[in-house]
Structures are given as C-alpha cells and as structure tokens.
C-alpha cells in the first residue's frame, strides 16, 4: 500500500504540511498579514491578495469563500484572519467557516488593535497560540487514497502536450486507481477539446455542467467582441510552437489523465476525498487557478511548464514538471521532475511513475524546489461586474 | 513517447495528423527519411527553418482545410501549405473563441 506520514486533523482529514495561515480580508490588510507571517517563522505563511475593501456582493462572497477554503485546507493547522476593519468581507464570517472544520482560528482587526504596530504585536501573540495548537496534530501514517492532487499548467509550449502533461496525467490515473482524488481545471483551456472531455463524463448531468462551463467562458470572448486568439495561446505559448487555442487545449487536458470525469465543481468549491477525477471551473490564469484548487482542499499541486515557471503556493507544495529539455537545464533549481526524457524515448508511463513517486514523497514531507525557495504566490479570481451582469451569477 | 518519432526530427502524434512537431531545431533542406509518413512517401524535405516545438506539414493542406494534431482538428489553413512547410499562426487559424467574427462586432 502506498502511504505517507501527515498531520491528522480533528475532522479526520490529513494534512501533508502543518502550517499556520494568515489570511487578510482585503489588500488593506495584506501587508500587515505578510509582516505577521514573516515574524512568525517558516511554518507561518500569509496569503496577501489584491481584493478591495468594497466589492460587489457576489465578488465579496467569492473572496470570503476562497479565504475560508484556504483556512480549511487540511495542510492548515491554525488560521488568523486579519482585517483592516472597514472591509465588506467579514473576518468573523470567514473564521466561523474555518472553525466549523475544527481548525483553530483567531481574528484580528487592525483598527481595533490601534493601527499596524499594535496589529503586528497582537498578531504575534495569536500566532504563538495557533502554533501551539497546530503542534497538537497527530503525526501518523496515511493512505494515498486520502490525497487530493491538483494539477495545473503554465508557460506551456509544444512539449507540455507531448511530455509533461501526459506524464502528470499518468500520475493522476495512478492516484485515482489508488482511490484518491485528482483535480484539473482551467476552463478556457478546454475550448476546442471539450468534446473529448464530454465523452469521459460519468453521466449526462456532469457532461452538461462541463459543456456549460466551456460555453460560458467562450461567450465571454464573444460578448466582449474580442478574438480569443489575442490572449490564447499567449505570445509565449506561440513562441513555444502552440498555434491555436484548440491545440493548446488538446495538450492541456492530457494533464488530467484518462480516468472518467466524476464531477464538475465551481471555483474554490470543496473537492471530495476519494473522489476520482474531478474538474474545477477556474480561469486560465495559473496562480488564481491553483488557489481555487487549494481552497477546495488540494494538499499537493503538480504544475507543468514548458517555457518555465517559478511559482509556488503558501499552503500546498507545488511540484514542477517540465517536458522541455532547455527548461530542465536552464531552470534546474526550479524543477522537481524532468519529463523531457520522454523526447529521448523514456515512456510516458515511466515518467508518470516518477511524478507519482514525487507526489508521495512530497506528501511525506520532502520539500519542493518552490518551497525551498520560499515561492508562495497567491491571487483570488475576482468576478467582474460586466461578467456578472451578462452571464448571471456563477457563484 | 506518445506517437511516432520521425527520423529523430519530429513526432507525429496520431494517425491522420497532417502536422508533426519538431523535437529538434530543423534546418531548411533537411531530409526526414521514414516509412511512417502518410501516403507512399518515405522522405519529407524541411522547406524552411523550423524551431524546436513548432510544427511542419507532413502532407499538402489546401486553404480552408482542417489541420489535425493529436488526431483532432486544431484549426484551419489560411493558405495552401506544402509538405515540409512550417505551420503556425501565419498560415493556420483557430476556429474557436472568435469574438472577432461574432455578428455585430467591429
């Protein structure tokens, strides 16, 4: 049996890290949250983001849902929600959601603490007690079936579809076979490949939801009177040899593997443990897309890149996989798995096995290159008012 | 590797594909010799320099015809493309997400 050692939470879920998260409710609290996390040491990470203190109601709900989801991620052993005190997003409401999963949580208002200096001092005290509580988690052996694995791609080129994505897809298949959950997303990158995915949905309702998500993303382009080709494939993708959105999509979906699609969930919605292959409706912007899956409970992310990427995440370790031999060489200290060997004749299955072994060893505590370098990007996908008005409220 | 490697120069990903992906920087004039080309041909001459990761036609494609990779349509040819020519944004366009072609848009 494939096992790893992790942190057992009171609700039964297993974390692969034991972090304390500092969650600002708006951009106004982000710098203070960052400072509190820096002072708190390596086990404390902040999620600074750019959401404003005022947001339209559905956008505010999304911000709260993402932050609460991050706090509930099993890798989080304690959370501190920090607000300026004037935001629409409510730190107490976020804390209530997080504590519902038995995760220790505190809130802090910069206004009530007497400004930034007082907030940093109070934050330090809160962190001390949260670190103590997090340290009480039982460290024990867990089964691969308890893993929720999110897969992402960024900086794609032609090798992504030939080598890195099929290898990660093979690892997804292995995890699903072992009883775990794999999740892939980035709906704009289903355009032109949705017919392939639709055939793999387990039933008609899942199929309809998948096609609706793709239609909605494509109609945003139509509504705005723009040619999606202006942004997809990106200029970088094009330099790497990708010509059309269809070509990019057909390569991108390979990272989800070949298992049946069991469900389609909204951005940042909870991902089921032991749930097979699940699609999440996220934007193509990789940092926001990763955050959506981590808010949904993914403990580990695999991130494929052709042209190179350094990105990480504050809560989930991010495993970098490249299929491009130049990137494997030039950015060796940012890459965890070299899948470019596929171009030399190594089988996709063999590289997939290496990705899967890396997933288990990272779950077991091995640090990824992004973790070693302190890479921890965070961004929340904001609903745009025009998008809301034109398309209805997808929340 | 997924697909068929053509003379260590390019990979043809599925049966019926009209383009292959270069797995090395290919020089103009290079002869790719292989039994795995569509039709009866066993030699494909690279018509122009093609960078690693970029595509070349393995068969003639007429303007307006679909271009196939991964066994699926990835777009349409905007002009006639001869075997061995580079296939990219200058001669292949997407059929999807075309807000620019939507009724009423500028």
GROMACS .gro file of C-alpha atoms in nm:
model
  501
    1UNK     CA    1   0.000   0.000   0.000
    2UNK     CA    2   0.119   0.350  -0.085
    3UNK     CA    3   0.148   0.554   0.231
    4UNK     CA    4   0.290   0.879   0.363
    5UNK     CA    5   0.304   1.044   0.705
    6UNK     CA    6   0.093   1.352   0.766
    7UNK     CA    7  -0.097   1.559   1.020
    8UNK     CA    8  -0.433   1.412   1.122
    9UNK     CA    9  -0.697   1.681   1.178
   10UNK     CA   10  -0.986   1.655   1.424
   11UNK     CA   11  -1.233   1.610   1.138
   12UNK     CA   12  -1.037   1.308   1.012
   13UNK     CA   13  -0.866   1.468   0.713
   14UNK     CA   14  -0.489   1.455   0.669
   15UNK     CA   15  -0.252   1.745   0.608
   16UNK     CA   16   0.081   1.700   0.432
   17UNK     CA   17   0.207   2.018   0.597
   18UNK     CA   18   0.124   2.176   0.933
   19UNK     CA   19   0.106   2.544   0.851
   20UNK     CA   20  -0.048   2.842   1.024
   21UNK     CA   21  -0.218   3.065   0.765
   22UNK     CA   22  -0.253   3.442   0.798
   23UNK     CA   23  -0.549   3.547   0.583
   24UNK     CA   24  -0.602   3.918   0.507
   25UNK     CA   25  -0.962   4.001   0.411
   26UNK     CA   26  -0.851   4.275   0.169
   27UNK     CA   27  -0.550   4.441   0.011
   28UNK     CA   28  -0.561   4.687   0.301
   29UNK     CA   29  -0.465   4.411   0.547
   30UNK     CA   30  -0.226   4.225   0.316
   31UNK     CA   31   0.098   4.399   0.420
   32UNK     CA   32   0.023   4.350   0.790
   33UNK     CA   33  -0.062   3.983   0.729
   34UNK     CA   34   0.266   3.940   0.543
   35UNK     CA   35   0.460   4.101   0.828
   36UNK     CA   36   0.290   3.884   1.091
   37UNK     CA   37   0.374   3.571   0.890
   38UNK     CA   38   0.736   3.676   0.838
   39UNK     CA   39   0.778   3.735   1.213
   40UNK     CA   40   0.609   3.401   1.285
   41UNK     CA   41   0.878   3.190   1.120
   42UNK     CA   42   0.886   2.928   0.844
   43UNK     CA   43   0.569   2.741   0.947
   44UNK     CA   44   0.358   3.056   0.917
   45UNK     CA   45   0.251   3.174   0.571
   46UNK     CA   46   0.036   3.465   0.460
   47UNK     CA   47  -0.199   3.490   0.163
   48UNK     CA   48  -0.165   3.857   0.062
   49UNK     CA   49  -0.404   3.947  -0.223
   50UNK     CA   50  -0.542   4.246  -0.410
   51UNK     CA   51  -0.917   4.235  -0.342
   52UNK     CA   52  -1.056   4.576  -0.243
   53UNK     CA   53  -1.232   4.671   0.080
   54UNK     CA   54  -1.552   4.718  -0.122
   55UNK     CA   55  -1.662   4.453  -0.369
   56UNK     CA   56  -1.997   4.380  -0.535
   57UNK     CA   57  -2.186   4.125  -0.326
   58UNK     CA   58  -2.115   3.814  -0.539
   59UNK     CA   59  -1.746   3.908  -0.569
   60UNK     CA   60  -1.724   3.961  -0.190
   61UNK     CA   61  -1.883   3.622  -0.133
   62UNK     CA   62  -1.623   3.463  -0.359
   63UNK     CA   63  -1.338   3.632  -0.168
   64UNK     CA   64  -1.478   3.504   0.163
   65UNK     CA   65  -1.532   3.156   0.021
   66UNK     CA   66  -1.174   3.134  -0.111
   67UNK     CA   67  -1.021   3.255   0.217
   68UNK     CA   68  -1.238   3.021   0.426
   69UNK     CA   69  -1.146   2.734   0.193
   70UNK     CA   70  -0.776   2.812   0.235
   71UNK     CA   71  -0.821   2.814   0.615
   72UNK     CA   72  -1.000   2.477   0.596
   73UNK     CA   73  -0.731   2.315   0.378
   74UNK     CA   74  -0.600   2.014   0.574
   75UNK     CA   75  -0.244   2.150   0.543
   76UNK     CA   76  -0.353   2.433   0.776
   77UNK     CA   77  -0.327   2.362   1.149
   78UNK     CA   78  -0.439   2.709   1.254
   79UNK     CA   79  -0.554   3.031   1.088
   80UNK     CA   80  -0.556   3.401   1.166
   81UNK     CA   81  -0.799   3.622   0.971
   82UNK     CA   82  -0.674   3.982   0.960
   83UNK     CA   83  -0.896   4.275   0.861
   84UNK     CA   84  -0.842   4.646   0.847
   85UNK     CA   85  -1.190   4.672   0.993
   86UNK     CA   86  -1.367   4.862   0.716
   87UNK     CA   87  -1.399   4.581   0.460
   88UNK     CA   88  -1.713   4.434   0.315
   89UNK     CA   89  -1.550   4.092   0.352
   90UNK     CA   90  -1.604   3.981   0.711
   91UNK     CA   91  -1.316   3.825   0.908
   92UNK     CA   92  -1.560   3.680   1.166
   93UNK     CA   93  -1.769   3.511   0.899
   94UNK     CA   94  -1.453   3.362   0.745
   95UNK     CA   95  -1.335   3.248   1.090
   96UNK     CA   96  -1.676   3.088   1.159
   97UNK     CA   97  -1.648   2.885   0.839
   98UNK     CA   98  -1.296   2.772   0.924
   99UNK     CA   99  -1.372   2.677   1.285
  100UNK     CA  100  -1.665   2.467   1.162
  101UNK     CA  101  -1.399   2.216   1.048
  102UNK     CA  102  -1.241   2.223   1.397
  103UNK     CA  103  -0.941   2.423   1.277
  104UNK     CA  104  -0.815   2.663   1.549
  105UNK     CA  105  -0.877   3.018   1.428
  106UNK     CA  106  -0.836   3.375   1.554
  107UNK     CA  107  -0.935   3.713   1.412
  108UNK     CA  108  -0.757   4.045   1.430
  109UNK     CA  109  -0.875   4.397   1.337
  110UNK     CA  110  -0.603   4.649   1.255
  111UNK     CA  111  -0.834   4.935   1.358
  112UNK     CA  112  -0.922   4.776   1.691
  113UNK     CA  113  -0.555   4.695   1.758
  114UNK     CA  114  -0.464   5.063   1.730
  115UNK     CA  115  -0.305   5.053   1.386
  116UNK     CA  116  -0.034   4.850   1.221
  117UNK     CA  117   0.214   4.836   1.511
  118UNK     CA  118  -0.049   4.713   1.757
  119UNK     CA  119  -0.182   4.468   1.499
  120UNK     CA  120   0.162   4.315   1.439
  121UNK     CA  121   0.210   4.276   1.818
  122UNK     CA  122  -0.129   4.115   1.869
  123UNK     CA  123  -0.075   3.906   1.559
  124UNK     CA  124   0.246   3.768   1.710
  125UNK     CA  125   0.060   3.660   2.026
  126UNK     CA  126  -0.216   3.499   1.820
  127UNK     CA  127   0.041   3.315   1.608
  128UNK     CA  128   0.219   3.180   1.918
  129UNK     CA  129  -0.100   3.024   2.045
  130UNK     CA  130  -0.202   2.894   1.699
  131UNK     CA  131   0.141   2.732   1.652
  132UNK     CA  132   0.096   2.556   1.987
  133UNK     CA  133  -0.246   2.430   1.885
  134UNK     CA  134  -0.122   2.317   1.543
  135UNK     CA  135   0.161   2.124   1.709
  136UNK     CA  136  -0.100   1.904   1.881
  137UNK     CA  137  -0.196   1.741   1.547
  138UNK     CA  138  -0.126   1.366   1.546
  139UNK     CA  139   0.154   1.285   1.303
  140UNK     CA  140   0.062   0.950   1.158
  141UNK     CA  141   0.066   0.727   0.855
  142UNK     CA  142  -0.198   0.786   0.588
  143UNK     CA  143  -0.300   0.617   0.266
  144UNK     CA  144  -0.259   0.762  -0.084
  145UNK     CA  145  -0.639   0.744  -0.116
  146UNK     CA  146  -0.656   1.039   0.128
  147UNK     CA  147  -0.471   1.267  -0.113
  148UNK     CA  148  -0.636   1.538  -0.319
  149UNK     CA  149  -0.398   1.622  -0.604
  150UNK     CA  150  -0.446   1.940  -0.807
  151UNK     CA  151  -0.281   1.969  -1.148
  152UNK     CA  152  -0.204   2.291  -1.329
  153UNK     CA  153  -0.006   2.412  -1.630
  154UNK     CA  154   0.165   2.743  -1.700
  155UNK     CA  155   0.407   2.871  -1.960
  156UNK     CA  156   0.301   2.592  -2.192
  157UNK     CA  157   0.480   2.503  -2.511
  158UNK     CA  158   0.466   2.213  -2.753
  159UNK     CA  159   0.644   1.982  -2.507
  160UNK     CA  160   0.365   2.033  -2.249
  161UNK     CA  161   0.118   1.834  -2.457
  162UNK     CA  162   0.373   1.574  -2.566
  163UNK     CA  163   0.568   1.505  -2.245
  164UNK     CA  164   0.490   1.689  -1.919
  165UNK     CA  165   0.109   1.683  -1.929
  166UNK     CA  166   0.074   1.317  -2.031
  167UNK     CA  167   0.325   1.223  -1.756
  168UNK     CA  168   0.132   1.417  -1.490
  169UNK     CA  169  -0.189   1.270  -1.631
  170UNK     CA  170  -0.042   0.925  -1.580
  171UNK     CA  171   0.028   1.015  -1.214
  172UNK     CA  172  -0.335   1.133  -1.184
  173UNK     CA  173  -0.451   0.797  -1.318
  174UNK     CA  174  -0.230   0.618  -1.064
  175UNK     CA  175  -0.374   0.820  -0.775
  176UNK     CA  176  -0.733   0.765  -0.892
  177UNK     CA  177  -0.652   0.394  -0.920
  178UNK     CA  178  -0.527   0.406  -0.559
  179UNK     CA  179  -0.859   0.559  -0.450
  180UNK     CA  180  -0.757   0.926  -0.428
  181UNK     CA  181  -0.878   1.245  -0.594
  182UNK     CA  182  -0.718   1.423  -0.889
  183UNK     CA  183  -0.844   1.764  -0.999
  184UNK     CA  184  -0.768   1.953  -1.316
  185UNK     CA  185  -0.916   2.287  -1.420
  186UNK     CA  186  -0.855   2.598  -1.639
  187UNK     CA  187  -1.183   2.602  -1.833
  188UNK     CA  188  -1.061   2.840  -2.109
  189UNK     CA  189  -0.813   2.565  -2.195
  190UNK     CA  190  -1.092   2.315  -2.255
  191UNK     CA  191  -1.209   2.518  -2.558
  192UNK     CA  192  -1.162   2.302  -2.865
  193UNK     CA  193  -1.113   1.987  -2.656
  194UNK     CA  194  -1.444   1.981  -2.468
  195UNK     CA  195  -1.585   1.711  -2.696
  196UNK     CA  196  -1.302   1.481  -2.585
  197UNK     CA  197  -1.373   1.557  -2.216
  198UNK     CA  198  -1.752   1.532  -2.259
  199UNK     CA  199  -1.715   1.172  -2.373
  200UNK     CA  200  -1.539   1.089  -2.047
  201UNK     CA  201  -1.805   1.230  -1.809
  202UNK     CA  202  -1.972   0.964  -1.596
  203UNK     CA  203  -2.326   1.082  -1.666
  204UNK     CA  204  -2.539   1.330  -1.855
  205UNK     CA  205  -2.561   1.588  -1.574
  206UNK     CA  206  -2.182   1.606  -1.534
  207UNK     CA  207  -2.148   1.631  -1.912
  208UNK     CA  208  -2.399   1.919  -1.927
  209UNK     CA  209  -2.224   2.110  -1.650
  210UNK     CA  210  -1.887   2.070  -1.820
  211UNK     CA  211  -2.018   2.197  -2.154
  212UNK     CA  212  -2.198   2.487  -1.981
  213UNK     CA  213  -1.873   2.598  -1.818
  214UNK     CA  214  -1.693   2.594  -2.154
  215UNK     CA  215  -1.980   2.780  -2.329
  216UNK     CA  216  -1.975   3.048  -2.059
  217UNK     CA  217  -1.601   3.107  -2.099
  218UNK     CA  218  -1.623   3.116  -2.476
  219UNK     CA  219  -1.922   3.352  -2.473
  220UNK     CA  220  -1.727   3.599  -2.256
  221UNK     CA  221  -1.491   3.638  -2.552
  222UNK     CA  222  -1.782   3.670  -2.793
  223UNK     CA  223  -1.959   3.924  -2.570
  224UNK     CA  224  -1.655   4.144  -2.549
  225UNK     CA  225  -1.613   4.134  -2.928
  226UNK     CA  226  -1.258   4.009  -2.893
  227UNK     CA  227  -1.072   3.732  -3.061
  228UNK     CA  228  -0.963   3.481  -2.801
  229UNK     CA  229  -0.654   3.433  -3.015
  230UNK     CA  230  -0.531   3.766  -2.880
  231UNK     CA  231  -0.470   3.600  -2.543
  232UNK     CA  232  -0.484   3.227  -2.614
  233UNK     CA  233  -0.239   3.090  -2.693
  234UNK     CA  234  -0.035   3.361  -2.519
  235UNK     CA  235   0.256   3.519  -2.710
  236UNK     CA  236   0.488   3.298  -2.504
  237UNK     CA  237   0.287   2.986  -2.595
  238UNK     CA  238   0.308   3.089  -2.960
  239UNK     CA  239   0.684   3.133  -2.941
  240UNK     CA  240   0.695   2.782  -2.796
  241UNK     CA  241   0.514   2.645  -3.101
  242UNK     CA  242   0.145   2.649  -2.999
  243UNK     CA  243  -0.069   2.795  -3.276
  244UNK     CA  244  -0.435   2.782  -3.169
  245UNK     CA  245  -0.649   2.753  -2.854
  246UNK     CA  246  -0.762   2.411  -2.977
  247UNK     CA  247  -0.404   2.289  -2.995
  248UNK     CA  248  -0.324   2.429  -2.650
  249UNK     CA  249  -0.640   2.275  -2.505
  250UNK     CA  250  -0.580   1.929  -2.653
  251UNK     CA  251  -0.233   1.934  -2.494
  252UNK     CA  252  -0.356   2.085  -2.166
  253UNK     CA  253  -0.626   1.826  -2.095
  254UNK     CA  254  -0.366   1.548  -2.104
  255UNK     CA  255  -0.258   1.652  -1.752
  256UNK     CA  256  -0.588   1.522  -1.609
  257UNK     CA  257  -0.510   1.169  -1.724
  258UNK     CA  258  -0.758   0.930  -1.874
  259UNK     CA  259  -0.994   0.842  -1.586
  260UNK     CA  260  -1.369   0.909  -1.611
  261UNK     CA  261  -1.471   1.262  -1.502
  262UNK     CA  262  -1.675   1.209  -1.188
  263UNK     CA  263  -1.785   1.565  -1.117
  264UNK     CA  264  -1.754   1.932  -1.215
  265UNK     CA  265  -1.731   2.183  -0.926
  266UNK     CA  266  -1.722   2.563  -0.912
  267UNK     CA  267  -1.415   2.773  -0.838
  268UNK     CA  268  -1.289   2.708  -0.482
  269UNK     CA  269  -1.570   2.460  -0.404
  270UNK     CA  270  -1.480   2.169  -0.173
  271UNK     CA  271  -1.319   1.875  -0.354
  272UNK     CA  272  -1.427   1.529  -0.240
  273UNK     CA  273  -1.171   1.300  -0.074
  274UNK     CA  274  -1.164   0.962  -0.253
  275UNK     CA  275  -1.349   1.125  -0.539
  276UNK     CA  276  -1.170   1.010  -0.854
  277UNK     CA  277  -1.107   1.264  -1.130
  278UNK     CA  278  -1.289   1.595  -1.074
  279UNK     CA  279  -1.293   1.909  -1.292
  280UNK     CA  280  -1.297   2.255  -1.130
  281UNK     CA  281  -1.424   2.557  -1.328
  282UNK     CA  282  -1.131   2.801  -1.295
  283UNK     CA  283  -0.974   3.075  -1.506
  284UNK     CA  284  -0.665   3.006  -1.714
  285UNK     CA  285  -0.451   3.239  -1.501
  286UNK     CA  286  -0.238   2.981  -1.324
  287UNK     CA  287  -0.190   3.141  -0.979
  288UNK     CA  288  -0.565   3.204  -0.936
  289UNK     CA  289  -0.641   2.857  -1.067
  290UNK     CA  290  -0.402   2.688  -0.820
  291UNK     CA  291  -0.555   2.892  -0.535
  292UNK     CA  292  -0.904   2.772  -0.637
  293UNK     CA  293  -0.796   2.408  -0.606
  294UNK     CA  294  -0.611   2.465  -0.277
  295UNK     CA  295  -0.922   2.641  -0.140
  296UNK     CA  296  -1.107   2.327  -0.250
  297UNK     CA  297  -0.879   2.115  -0.031
  298UNK     CA  298  -0.596   2.002  -0.261
  299UNK     CA  299  -0.295   1.917  -0.040
  300UNK     CA  300  -0.040   1.888  -0.325
  301UNK     CA  301  -0.022   2.054  -0.667
  302UNK     CA  302   0.167   1.945  -0.978
  303UNK     CA  303   0.249   2.230  -1.213
  304UNK     CA  304   0.371   2.154  -1.564
  305UNK     CA  305   0.564   2.412  -1.760
  306UNK     CA  306   0.735   2.417  -2.097
  307UNK     CA  307   0.885   2.764  -2.103
  308UNK     CA  308   0.949   2.781  -1.729
  309UNK     CA  309   0.777   2.889  -1.410
  310UNK     CA  310   0.894   2.955  -1.055
  311UNK     CA  311   0.554   2.979  -0.886
  312UNK     CA  312   0.457   2.815  -0.557
  313UNK     CA  313   0.168   2.839  -0.311
  314UNK     CA  314   0.159   2.940   0.058
  315UNK     CA  315  -0.043   2.634   0.166
  316UNK     CA  316   0.018   2.345  -0.075
  317UNK     CA  317   0.357   2.228  -0.202
  318UNK     CA  318   0.387   2.275  -0.580
  319UNK     CA  319   0.576   2.009  -0.779
  320UNK     CA  320   0.723   2.148  -1.103
  321UNK     CA  321   0.735   1.920  -1.406
  322UNK     CA  322   0.885   2.023  -1.738
  323UNK     CA  323   0.894   1.844  -2.071
  324UNK     CA  324   1.130   2.095  -2.229
  325UNK     CA  325   1.497   1.988  -2.215
  326UNK     CA  326   1.620   2.351  -2.227
  327UNK     CA  327   1.398   2.448  -1.932
  328UNK     CA  328   1.505   2.135  -1.744
  329UNK     CA  329   1.865   2.251  -1.782
  330UNK     CA  330   1.834   2.630  -1.752
  331UNK     CA  331   1.588   2.626  -1.461
  332UNK     CA  332   1.706   2.306  -1.297
  333UNK     CA  333   1.681   2.457  -0.949
  334UNK     CA  334   1.313   2.539  -1.000
  335UNK     CA  335   1.213   2.198  -1.143
  336UNK     CA  336   1.127   1.884  -0.944
  337UNK     CA  337   1.067   1.633  -1.225
  338UNK     CA  338   1.236   1.627  -1.566
  339UNK     CA  339   0.983   1.485  -1.812
  340UNK     CA  340   1.185   1.590  -2.117
  341UNK     CA  341   1.330   1.238  -2.116
  342UNK     CA  342   1.009   1.145  -2.300
  343UNK     CA  343   1.162   1.316  -2.604
  344UNK     CA  344   1.462   1.083  -2.574
  345UNK     CA  345   1.240   0.777  -2.565
  346UNK     CA  346   1.152   0.722  -2.196
  347UNK     CA  347   0.791   0.607  -2.180
  348UNK     CA  348   0.514   0.836  -2.052
  349UNK     CA  349   0.428   0.558  -1.803
  350UNK     CA  350   0.782   0.555  -1.661
  351UNK     CA  351   0.788   0.934  -1.620
  352UNK     CA  352   0.435   0.920  -1.477
  353UNK     CA  353   0.561   0.676  -1.216
  354UNK     CA  354   0.836   0.924  -1.124
  355UNK     CA  355   0.578   1.203  -1.089
  356UNK     CA  356   0.362   0.976  -0.871
  357UNK     CA  357   0.658   0.882  -0.650
  358UNK     CA  358   0.742   1.251  -0.618
  359UNK     CA  359   0.381   1.321  -0.516
  360UNK     CA  360   0.404   1.062  -0.239
  361UNK     CA  361   0.746   1.176  -0.118
  362UNK     CA  362   0.636   1.542  -0.114
  363UNK     CA  363   0.322   1.437   0.077
  364UNK     CA  364   0.560   1.258   0.314
  365UNK     CA  365   0.745   1.582   0.383
  366UNK     CA  366   1.009   1.623   0.110
  367UNK     CA  367   1.022   1.990   0.020
  368UNK     CA  368   0.962   2.102  -0.338
  369UNK     CA  369   1.200   2.340  -0.514
  370UNK     CA  370   0.935   2.615  -0.485
  371UNK     CA  371   0.915   2.554  -0.107
  372UNK     CA  372   1.294   2.561  -0.074
  373UNK     CA  373   1.296   2.900  -0.241
  374UNK     CA  374   1.003   3.044  -0.047
  375UNK     CA  375   0.786   3.085  -0.359
  376UNK     CA  376   0.430   3.138  -0.235
  377UNK     CA  377   0.219   3.333  -0.486
  378UNK     CA  378  -0.144   3.394  -0.404
  379UNK     CA  379  -0.427   3.556  -0.603
  380UNK     CA  380  -0.804   3.530  -0.589
  381UNK     CA  381  -1.006   3.521  -0.910
  382UNK     CA  382  -1.239   3.821  -0.896
  383UNK     CA  383  -1.577   3.818  -1.062
  384UNK     CA  384  -1.604   4.117  -1.295
  385UNK     CA  385  -1.928   4.319  -1.278
  386UNK     CA  386  -1.978   4.301  -1.655
  387UNK     CA  387  -1.926   3.927  -1.647
  388UNK     CA  388  -2.184   3.903  -1.368
  389UNK     CA  389  -2.440   4.118  -1.546
  390UNK     CA  390  -2.402   3.940  -1.880
  391UNK     CA  391  -2.380   3.586  -1.766
  392UNK     CA  392  -2.574   3.567  -1.447
  393UNK     CA  393  -2.412   3.489  -1.116
  394UNK     CA  394  -2.193   3.179  -1.147
  395UNK     CA  395  -2.135   3.171  -0.769
  396UNK     CA  396   0.681   0.869  -2.622
  397UNK     CA  397   0.326   0.920  -2.735
  398UNK     CA  398   0.303   0.900  -3.113
  399UNK     CA  399   0.563   0.807  -3.375
  400UNK     CA  400   0.908   0.964  -3.393
  401UNK     CA  401   1.003   1.057  -3.749
  402UNK     CA  402   1.379   1.013  -3.801
  403UNK     CA  403   1.463   1.176  -3.462
  404UNK     CA  404   1.342   1.505  -3.612
  405UNK     CA  405   0.972   1.530  -3.533
  406UNK     CA  406   0.686   1.343  -3.370
  407UNK     CA  407   0.359   1.251  -3.537
  408UNK     CA  408   0.109   1.221  -3.252
  409UNK     CA  409  -0.182   1.032  -3.408
  410UNK     CA  410  -0.295   0.857  -3.724
  411UNK     CA  411  -0.440   1.103  -3.972
  412UNK     CA  412  -0.246   1.402  -3.836
  413UNK     CA  413  -0.143   1.646  -4.109
  414UNK     CA  414   0.130   1.809  -3.899
  415UNK     CA  415   0.423   1.676  -3.693
  416UNK     CA  416   0.600   1.855  -3.404
  417UNK     CA  417   0.975   1.923  -3.434
  418UNK     CA  418   1.175   1.773  -3.147
  419UNK     CA  419   1.495   1.948  -3.261
  420UNK     CA  420   1.571   2.275  -3.439
  421UNK     CA  421   1.532   2.173  -3.804
  422UNK     CA  422   1.730   2.336  -4.086
  423UNK     CA  423   1.587   2.405  -4.430
  424UNK     CA  424   1.675   2.125  -4.669
  425UNK     CA  425   1.694   1.853  -4.403
  426UNK     CA  426   1.555   1.528  -4.538
  427UNK     CA  427   1.342   1.340  -4.287
  428UNK     CA  428   1.359   0.979  -4.402
  429UNK     CA  429   1.096   0.747  -4.259
  430UNK     CA  430   0.843   0.483  -4.356
  431UNK     CA  431   0.594   0.644  -4.119
  432UNK     CA  432   0.483   0.932  -4.341
  433UNK     CA  433   0.124   0.936  -4.464
  434UNK     CA  434   0.080   0.811  -4.821
  435UNK     CA  435   0.361   0.641  -5.010
  436UNK     CA  436   0.629   0.897  -4.941
  437UNK     CA  437   0.936   0.798  -4.740
  438UNK     CA  438   1.119   1.133  -4.748
  439UNK     CA  439   0.995   1.471  -4.624
  440UNK     CA  440   1.216   1.770  -4.703
  441UNK     CA  441   1.208   2.053  -4.448
  442UNK     CA  442   1.117   2.360  -4.655
  443UNK     CA  443   1.228   2.634  -4.412
  444UNK     CA  444   1.394   2.656  -4.068
  445UNK     CA  445   1.157   2.514  -3.803
  446UNK     CA  446   1.228   2.567  -3.433
  447UNK     CA  447   1.201   2.300  -3.164
  448UNK     CA  448   0.837   2.255  -3.065
  449UNK     CA  449   0.699   2.406  -3.384
  450UNK     CA  450   0.500   2.216  -3.646
  451UNK     CA  451   0.563   2.113  -4.004
  452UNK     CA  452   0.313   1.981  -4.257
  453UNK     CA  453   0.357   1.612  -4.338
  454UNK     CA  454   0.117   1.636  -4.631
  455UNK     CA  455  -0.022   1.909  -4.856
  456UNK     CA  456  -0.305   2.108  -4.695
  457UNK     CA  457  -0.532   2.334  -4.904
  458UNK     CA  458  -0.657   2.675  -4.790
  459UNK     CA  459  -0.963   2.634  -4.567
  460UNK     CA  460  -0.890   2.270  -4.488
  461UNK     CA  461  -0.871   2.149  -4.129
  462UNK     CA  462  -0.528   2.091  -3.974
  463UNK     CA  463  -0.501   1.783  -3.749
  464UNK     CA  464  -0.277   1.714  -3.445
  465UNK     CA  465  -0.346   1.468  -3.158
  466UNK     CA  466  -0.596   1.311  -3.401
  467UNK     CA  467  -0.815   1.622  -3.359
  468UNK     CA  468  -0.873   1.945  -3.552
  469UNK     CA  469  -0.657   2.229  -3.418
  470UNK     CA  470  -0.758   2.494  -3.675
  471UNK     CA  471  -0.784   2.569  -4.046
  472UNK     CA  472  -0.525   2.653  -4.311
  473UNK     CA  473  -0.546   3.014  -4.430
  474UNK     CA  474  -0.344   2.937  -4.745
  475UNK     CA  475  -0.216   2.628  -4.923
  476UNK     CA  476   0.060   2.459  -4.725
  477UNK     CA  477   0.311   2.227  -4.894
  478UNK     CA  478   0.465   1.921  -4.725
  479UNK     CA  479   0.767   2.022  -4.512
  480UNK     CA  480   0.648   2.380  -4.459
  481UNK     CA  481   0.623   2.545  -4.119
  482UNK     CA  482   0.265   2.554  -3.984
  483UNK     CA  483   0.194   2.831  -3.734
  484UNK     CA  484  -0.011   3.149  -3.684
  485UNK     CA  485   0.083   3.283  -4.030
  486UNK     CA  486  -0.098   3.003  -4.212
  487UNK     CA  487  -0.323   2.835  -3.953
  488UNK     CA  488  -0.609   2.996  -3.764
  489UNK     CA  489  -0.832   2.891  -3.476
  490UNK     CA  490  -1.195   2.805  -3.537
  491UNK     CA  491  -1.295   2.879  -3.176
  492UNK     CA  492  -1.346   3.171  -2.939
  493UNK     CA  493  -1.374   3.401  -3.240
  494UNK     CA  494  -1.540   3.706  -3.086
  495UNK     CA  495  -1.388   3.899  -3.377
  496UNK     CA  496  -1.614   3.705  -3.613
  497UNK     CA  497  -1.927   3.737  -3.394
  498UNK     CA  498  -2.219   3.919  -3.551
  499UNK     CA  499  -2.215   4.291  -3.481
  500UNK     CA  500  -1.859   4.315  -3.351
  501UNK     CA  501  -1.615   4.557  -3.509
   0.00000   0.00000   0.00000
